[in-house]
Short mmCIF file of C-alpha atoms in Angstrom, two decimals:
data_model
loop_
_atom_site.label_atom_id
_atom_site.label_comp_id
_atom_site.label_asym_id
_atom_site.label_seq_id
_atom_site.Cartn_x
_atom_site.Cartn_y
_atom_site.Cartn_z
CA UNK A 1 90.04 66.23 93.83
CA UNK A 2 92.61 68.97 94.24
CA UNK A 3 91.51 72.45 95.21
CA UNK A 4 92.68 75.58 93.44
CA UNK A 5 94.98 76.22 96.39
CA UNK A 6 96.60 72.77 96.06
CA UNK A 7 97.25 73.38 92.38
CA UNK A 8 98.69 76.83 93.05
CA UNK A 9 101.10 75.53 95.68
CA UNK A 10 102.16 72.49 93.71
CA UNK A 11 102.56 74.13 90.31
CA UNK A 12 102.73 77.91 90.16
CA UNK A 13 103.25 77.86 86.36
CA UNK A 14 99.88 77.42 84.62
CA UNK A 15 100.84 78.42 81.09
CA UNK A 16 100.31 74.88 79.85
CA UNK A 17 96.76 74.61 81.21
CA UNK A 18 94.06 75.84 78.78
CA UNK A 19 91.51 76.61 81.51
CA UNK A 20 88.31 78.60 81.25
CA UNK A 21 88.34 82.36 81.96
CA UNK A 22 86.66 81.68 85.31
CA UNK A 23 89.33 79.13 86.22
CA UNK A 24 92.04 81.58 85.18
CA UNK A 25 90.52 84.27 87.40
CA UNK A 26 90.35 81.87 90.36
CA UNK A 27 93.94 80.81 89.69
CA UNK A 28 95.09 84.44 89.70
CA UNK A 29 93.34 85.12 93.01
CA UNK A 30 94.84 82.05 94.70
CA UNK A 31 98.33 82.87 93.47
CA UNK A 32 98.02 86.44 94.71
CA UNK A 33 96.75 85.35 98.13
CA UNK A 34 99.52 82.78 98.60
CA UNK A 35 102.23 84.71 96.82
CA UNK A 36 103.94 85.69 100.07
CA UNK A 37 105.12 82.14 100.66
CA UNK A 38 105.73 81.33 96.99
CA UNK A 39 107.85 84.30 95.95
CA UNK A 40 111.60 84.21 96.69
CA UNK A 41 112.88 86.68 99.29
CA UNK A 42 114.86 89.72 98.21
CA UNK A 43 118.44 90.28 99.29
CA UNK A 44 118.64 92.00 102.64
CA UNK A 45 120.46 95.35 103.01
CA UNK A 46 123.81 95.26 104.79
CA UNK A 47 122.52 97.68 107.45
CA UNK A 48 119.15 98.86 108.72
CA UNK A 49 117.52 101.48 106.47
CA UNK A 50 115.58 104.02 108.55
CA UNK A 51 112.78 105.69 106.59
CA UNK A 52 110.79 108.74 107.66
CA UNK A 53 107.39 108.85 105.96
CA UNK A 54 106.23 112.45 106.18
CA UNK A 55 104.04 115.06 104.54
CA UNK A 56 102.41 117.83 106.54
CA UNK A 57 99.39 117.78 104.24
CA UNK A 58 96.74 115.35 105.45
CA UNK A 59 94.93 112.85 103.26
CA UNK A 60 97.79 112.08 100.87
CA UNK A 61 98.06 108.40 101.79
CA UNK A 62 100.97 108.75 104.22
CA UNK A 63 99.88 106.22 106.84
CA UNK A 64 98.35 103.96 104.19
CA UNK A 65 101.64 103.93 102.32
CA UNK A 66 103.65 103.32 105.48
CA UNK A 67 101.74 100.24 106.54
CA UNK A 68 101.34 98.73 103.08
CA UNK A 69 104.97 99.25 102.07
CA UNK A 70 105.99 97.76 105.43
CA UNK A 71 103.73 94.73 104.94
CA UNK A 72 104.95 94.30 101.36
CA UNK A 73 108.59 94.42 102.44
CA UNK A 74 107.84 91.80 105.10
CA UNK A 75 106.27 89.58 102.42
CA UNK A 76 109.45 90.01 100.39
CA UNK A 77 111.50 88.48 103.20
CA UNK A 78 112.61 91.66 104.99
CA UNK A 79 112.40 92.23 108.74
CA UNK A 80 110.52 95.48 109.36
CA UNK A 81 109.78 97.71 112.35
CA UNK A 82 107.05 100.36 112.05
CA UNK A 83 107.21 103.22 114.55
CA UNK A 84 103.81 104.93 114.81
CA UNK A 85 104.47 108.57 115.67
CA UNK A 86 100.95 109.85 114.97
CA UNK A 87 98.73 110.25 118.09
CA UNK A 88 95.75 109.08 116.02
CA UNK A 89 97.35 105.61 115.92
CA UNK A 90 96.03 104.77 112.46
CA UNK A 91 99.13 102.78 111.51
CA UNK A 92 98.71 100.70 114.67
CA UNK A 93 95.08 100.01 113.72
CA UNK A 94 95.95 98.91 110.19
CA UNK A 95 98.67 96.58 111.46
CA UNK A 96 96.36 94.94 114.00
CA UNK A 97 98.20 96.14 117.13
CA UNK A 98 96.44 97.35 120.30
CA UNK A 99 96.92 101.06 120.95
CA UNK A 100 94.45 102.03 123.65
CA UNK A 101 95.59 104.36 126.44
CA UNK A 102 97.95 102.57 128.82
CA UNK A 103 99.52 100.29 126.22
CA UNK A 104 103.33 100.66 126.04
CA UNK A 105 103.92 102.98 123.11
CA UNK A 106 106.12 105.57 121.41
CA UNK A 107 105.09 108.00 124.16
CA UNK A 108 106.95 105.90 126.72
CA UNK A 109 110.03 105.76 124.50
CA UNK A 110 110.09 109.50 123.76
CA UNK A 111 109.08 110.97 127.11
CA UNK A 112 110.21 108.36 129.65
CA UNK A 113 113.14 106.88 127.72
CA UNK A 114 111.81 103.31 127.80
CA UNK A 115 113.89 101.12 125.41
CA UNK A 116 112.17 100.67 122.07
CA UNK A 117 112.33 96.86 122.21
CA UNK A 118 110.18 96.95 125.36
CA UNK A 119 107.32 98.82 123.66
CA UNK A 120 107.22 97.00 120.31
CA UNK A 121 104.76 94.25 119.43
CA UNK A 122 104.58 91.66 116.62
CA UNK A 123 101.98 92.37 113.97
CA UNK A 124 99.58 89.60 112.88
CA UNK A 125 100.21 90.79 109.30
CA UNK A 126 103.52 88.93 109.08
CA UNK A 127 106.05 87.16 111.26
CA UNK A 128 108.64 89.62 109.92
CA UNK A 129 106.69 92.74 110.93
CA UNK A 130 106.82 94.54 114.28
CA UNK A 131 105.14 97.72 115.48
CA UNK A 132 105.74 100.37 118.13
CA UNK A 133 102.14 101.62 118.58
CA UNK A 134 100.99 105.17 119.23
CA UNK A 135 98.43 106.06 121.89
CA UNK A 136 96.50 109.27 122.43
CA UNK A 137 99.05 110.13 125.17
CA UNK A 138 101.42 111.06 122.36
CA UNK A 139 99.32 114.17 121.70
CA UNK A 140 100.81 115.75 124.81
CA UNK A 141 104.37 114.66 124.14
CA UNK A 142 105.33 117.84 122.28
CA UNK A 143 104.46 119.98 125.32
CA UNK A 144 106.20 117.62 127.74
CA UNK A 145 109.37 117.54 125.63
CA UNK A 146 109.75 121.33 125.40
CA UNK A 147 111.98 121.55 128.47
CA UNK A 148 113.89 118.31 127.81
CA UNK A 149 117.55 118.53 126.80
CA UNK A 150 118.16 117.44 123.16
CA UNK A 151 114.40 117.02 122.74
CA UNK A 152 114.67 116.73 118.95
CA UNK A 153 117.01 113.71 119.23
CA UNK A 154 114.91 111.50 121.52
CA UNK A 155 113.64 109.22 118.76
CA UNK A 156 117.07 108.92 117.14
CA UNK A 157 118.53 107.77 120.45
CA UNK A 158 115.68 105.26 120.92
CA UNK A 159 115.96 103.76 117.42
CA UNK A 160 119.75 103.55 117.32
CA UNK A 161 119.72 102.11 120.84
CA UNK A 162 117.63 99.13 119.68
CA UNK A 163 119.85 96.01 119.65
CA UNK A 164 118.38 94.87 116.30
CA UNK A 165 119.12 98.13 114.47
CA UNK A 166 122.49 98.42 112.77
CA UNK A 167 124.81 96.54 110.43
CA UNK A 168 124.92 92.79 110.00
CA UNK A 169 128.05 92.66 112.15
CA UNK A 170 126.49 94.74 114.93
CA UNK A 171 122.94 93.37 115.07
CA UNK A 172 123.27 89.89 113.53
CA UNK A 173 120.85 87.94 111.36
CA UNK A 174 117.81 88.93 113.43
CA UNK A 175 118.38 92.63 112.71
CA UNK A 176 115.67 94.85 111.27
CA UNK A 177 116.24 95.57 107.59
CA UNK A 178 113.85 98.53 107.57
CA UNK A 179 112.47 100.93 110.16
CA UNK A 180 109.54 103.02 108.89
CA UNK A 181 108.46 106.00 111.00
CA UNK A 182 104.90 107.20 110.33
CA UNK A 183 104.69 110.92 111.13
CA UNK A 184 101.67 113.07 112.03
CA UNK A 185 100.38 115.53 109.39
CA UNK A 186 102.31 118.49 110.79
CA UNK A 187 105.83 119.88 111.06
CA UNK A 188 105.95 119.89 114.85
CA UNK A 189 108.37 118.38 117.34
CA UNK A 190 107.25 114.80 116.66
CA UNK A 191 107.98 115.10 112.95
CA UNK A 192 111.25 116.87 113.75
CA UNK A 193 112.25 113.92 115.92
CA UNK A 194 111.58 111.59 113.01
CA UNK A 195 113.61 113.72 110.57
CA UNK A 196 116.56 113.72 112.96
CA UNK A 197 116.29 109.95 113.46
CA UNK A 198 116.02 108.92 109.80
CA UNK A 199 118.56 108.21 107.09
CA UNK A 200 116.04 108.32 104.26
CA UNK A 201 112.74 110.05 103.66
CA UNK A 202 109.73 108.85 101.71
CA UNK A 203 107.21 111.52 100.72
CA UNK A 204 103.78 110.30 99.53
CA UNK A 205 102.25 112.84 97.13
CA UNK A 206 98.61 112.69 96.09
CA UNK A 207 98.15 113.10 92.35
CA UNK A 208 96.27 116.39 92.74
CA UNK A 209 97.38 120.00 92.48
CA UNK A 210 96.91 120.95 96.14
CA UNK A 211 99.35 118.21 97.14
CA UNK A 212 102.17 120.16 95.51
CA UNK A 213 101.50 123.42 97.35
CA UNK A 214 102.89 122.40 100.75
CA UNK A 215 105.78 120.43 99.34
CA UNK A 216 108.09 123.46 99.25
CA UNK A 217 107.61 124.10 102.96
CA UNK A 218 108.35 120.46 103.75
CA UNK A 219 111.54 120.49 101.70
CA UNK A 220 112.67 123.72 103.39
CA UNK A 221 112.25 121.99 106.76
CA UNK A 222 114.24 119.01 105.49
CA UNK A 223 117.07 121.33 104.38
CA UNK A 224 117.13 123.00 107.79
CA UNK A 225 117.30 119.63 109.53
CA UNK A 226 120.04 118.50 107.17
CA UNK A 227 122.05 121.66 107.80
CA UNK A 228 121.81 121.71 111.59
CA UNK A 229 120.71 118.34 112.99
CA UNK A 230 121.04 115.41 110.58
CA UNK A 231 123.42 115.72 107.64
CA UNK A 232 122.74 112.12 106.61
CA UNK A 233 119.05 112.65 105.78
CA UNK A 234 118.22 112.01 102.10
CA UNK A 235 114.87 112.43 100.34
CA UNK A 236 115.33 109.11 98.57
CA UNK A 237 111.75 108.18 97.66
CA UNK A 238 108.74 110.06 96.27
CA UNK A 239 105.61 107.92 95.99
CA UNK A 240 102.68 109.14 93.91
CA UNK A 241 99.42 107.97 95.51
CA UNK A 242 95.70 107.99 94.61
CA UNK A 243 96.60 108.07 90.93
CA UNK A 244 93.63 108.07 88.56
CA UNK A 245 94.85 107.25 85.06
CA UNK A 246 91.55 108.45 83.58
CA UNK A 247 92.27 112.10 84.37
CA UNK A 248 94.68 114.52 82.75
CA UNK A 249 95.19 116.22 86.10
CA UNK A 250 96.74 113.11 87.67
CA UNK A 251 99.05 112.62 84.70
CA UNK A 252 100.02 116.31 84.80
CA UNK A 253 100.84 116.26 88.51
CA UNK A 254 102.83 113.03 88.10
CA UNK A 255 104.82 114.51 85.21
CA UNK A 256 105.55 117.66 87.20
CA UNK A 257 106.72 115.67 90.21
CA UNK A 258 108.94 113.45 88.06
CA UNK A 259 110.38 116.47 86.23
CA UNK A 260 111.35 118.07 89.53
CA UNK A 261 112.56 115.02 91.48
CA UNK A 262 113.77 112.69 88.72
CA UNK A 263 114.91 109.25 89.90
CA UNK A 264 113.66 109.88 93.41
CA UNK A 265 110.11 109.25 92.11
CA UNK A 266 109.18 105.58 92.07
CA UNK A 267 108.13 104.21 88.70
CA UNK A 268 105.19 102.56 90.44
CA UNK A 269 102.16 104.79 91.08
CA UNK A 270 99.52 103.75 93.63
CA UNK A 271 96.03 103.82 92.06
CA UNK A 272 92.85 104.93 93.76
CA UNK A 273 91.40 101.78 95.29
CA UNK A 274 88.37 101.10 97.48
CA UNK A 275 90.05 97.95 98.80
CA UNK A 276 93.01 99.94 100.12
CA UNK A 277 90.59 102.19 102.04
CA UNK A 278 88.52 99.26 103.36
CA UNK A 279 91.41 97.23 104.75
CA UNK A 280 92.10 99.21 107.98
CA UNK A 281 88.49 98.75 109.15
CA UNK A 282 89.32 95.03 109.41
CA UNK A 283 92.62 95.68 111.21
CA UNK A 284 94.61 94.72 108.11
CA UNK A 285 96.67 96.15 105.32
CA UNK A 286 95.49 95.63 101.75
CA UNK A 287 98.39 93.17 101.37
CA UNK A 288 96.44 90.58 103.37
CA UNK A 289 92.90 91.96 102.99
CA UNK A 290 92.87 91.64 99.20
CA UNK A 291 96.32 90.62 97.89
CA UNK A 292 95.11 90.36 94.30
CA UNK A 293 93.75 93.91 94.13
CA UNK A 294 95.48 96.60 92.03
CA UNK A 295 96.36 98.54 95.18
CA UNK A 296 98.08 95.55 96.83
CA UNK A 297 100.00 94.64 93.69
CA UNK A 298 101.11 98.27 93.27
CA UNK A 299 102.36 98.52 96.85
CA UNK A 300 104.18 95.21 96.43
CA UNK A 301 105.92 96.52 93.32
CA UNK A 302 106.72 99.83 95.05
CA UNK A 303 108.31 97.93 97.97
CA UNK A 304 110.31 95.80 95.55
CA UNK A 305 111.50 98.97 93.81
CA UNK A 306 112.59 100.53 97.12
CA UNK A 307 114.48 97.39 98.12
CA UNK A 308 116.23 96.81 94.80
CA UNK A 309 117.19 100.47 94.35
CA UNK A 310 119.05 100.36 97.65
CA UNK A 311 120.04 103.14 100.00
CA UNK A 312 121.51 106.31 98.49
CA UNK A 313 125.29 106.58 98.63
CA UNK A 314 126.57 108.96 101.28
#
């Protein structure tokens, strides 16, 4: 007797099978859980796309979006490096990477100039996913970097110095297609380093009114960085998170964001989901914790949208 998994692997198309509702539900779950190896990979970008994921307001789903978009991109056949720049190390936790004090981390790369490839680790989430973890030592990095020459460019130098970051000609087939930098919820020196290092910026916005209040300050900072430190930085992606379709408020905030930012806003909204919140407590993203959940499917579609839209023209 074949199991549901055997059927899913052998014949992904079930339209001809008039199964019971329970069988259909089981079929859907199996397909979702094994979709990573069944779905065809997306075309890889010609050069590494470096994303800064930032929002100085806490609780908007910034780290959650970073790790789940990264895991989704990896499932879609992309090679991804996540740089955890938040001293809390939540991205490292969700991606199953050790980040206790003493572990080689972003602190060593920023303060001591250790090459990034020496402090990165593979994530158990996917063979295509790698992480530079953050330890609590990073909390003191801003003070230690104050007297350092070109302190705001330390991360840029580290990322662009990685042998697997660059064009296909420069870095080869093993290059990283995406680098995602998870920033702390502030506009300090760590976030400034990320803004100087990145080519693109993804801003997660919670579908609530307060989430819009600090957005102006963030965009002013981006404009200052663009004018003086990194002319190539583009706010290419706005991701609406914690969207509750049952409320008028969520719809109103989403409409206002789309009216202001236009095509920069992804068509895919991330719904409120208990499974998304539960996943980090098991050292996983929702992409492996519950791949068939609405949150996982939404992040997968958001990642697909980011990849197919491509990098903005410069």
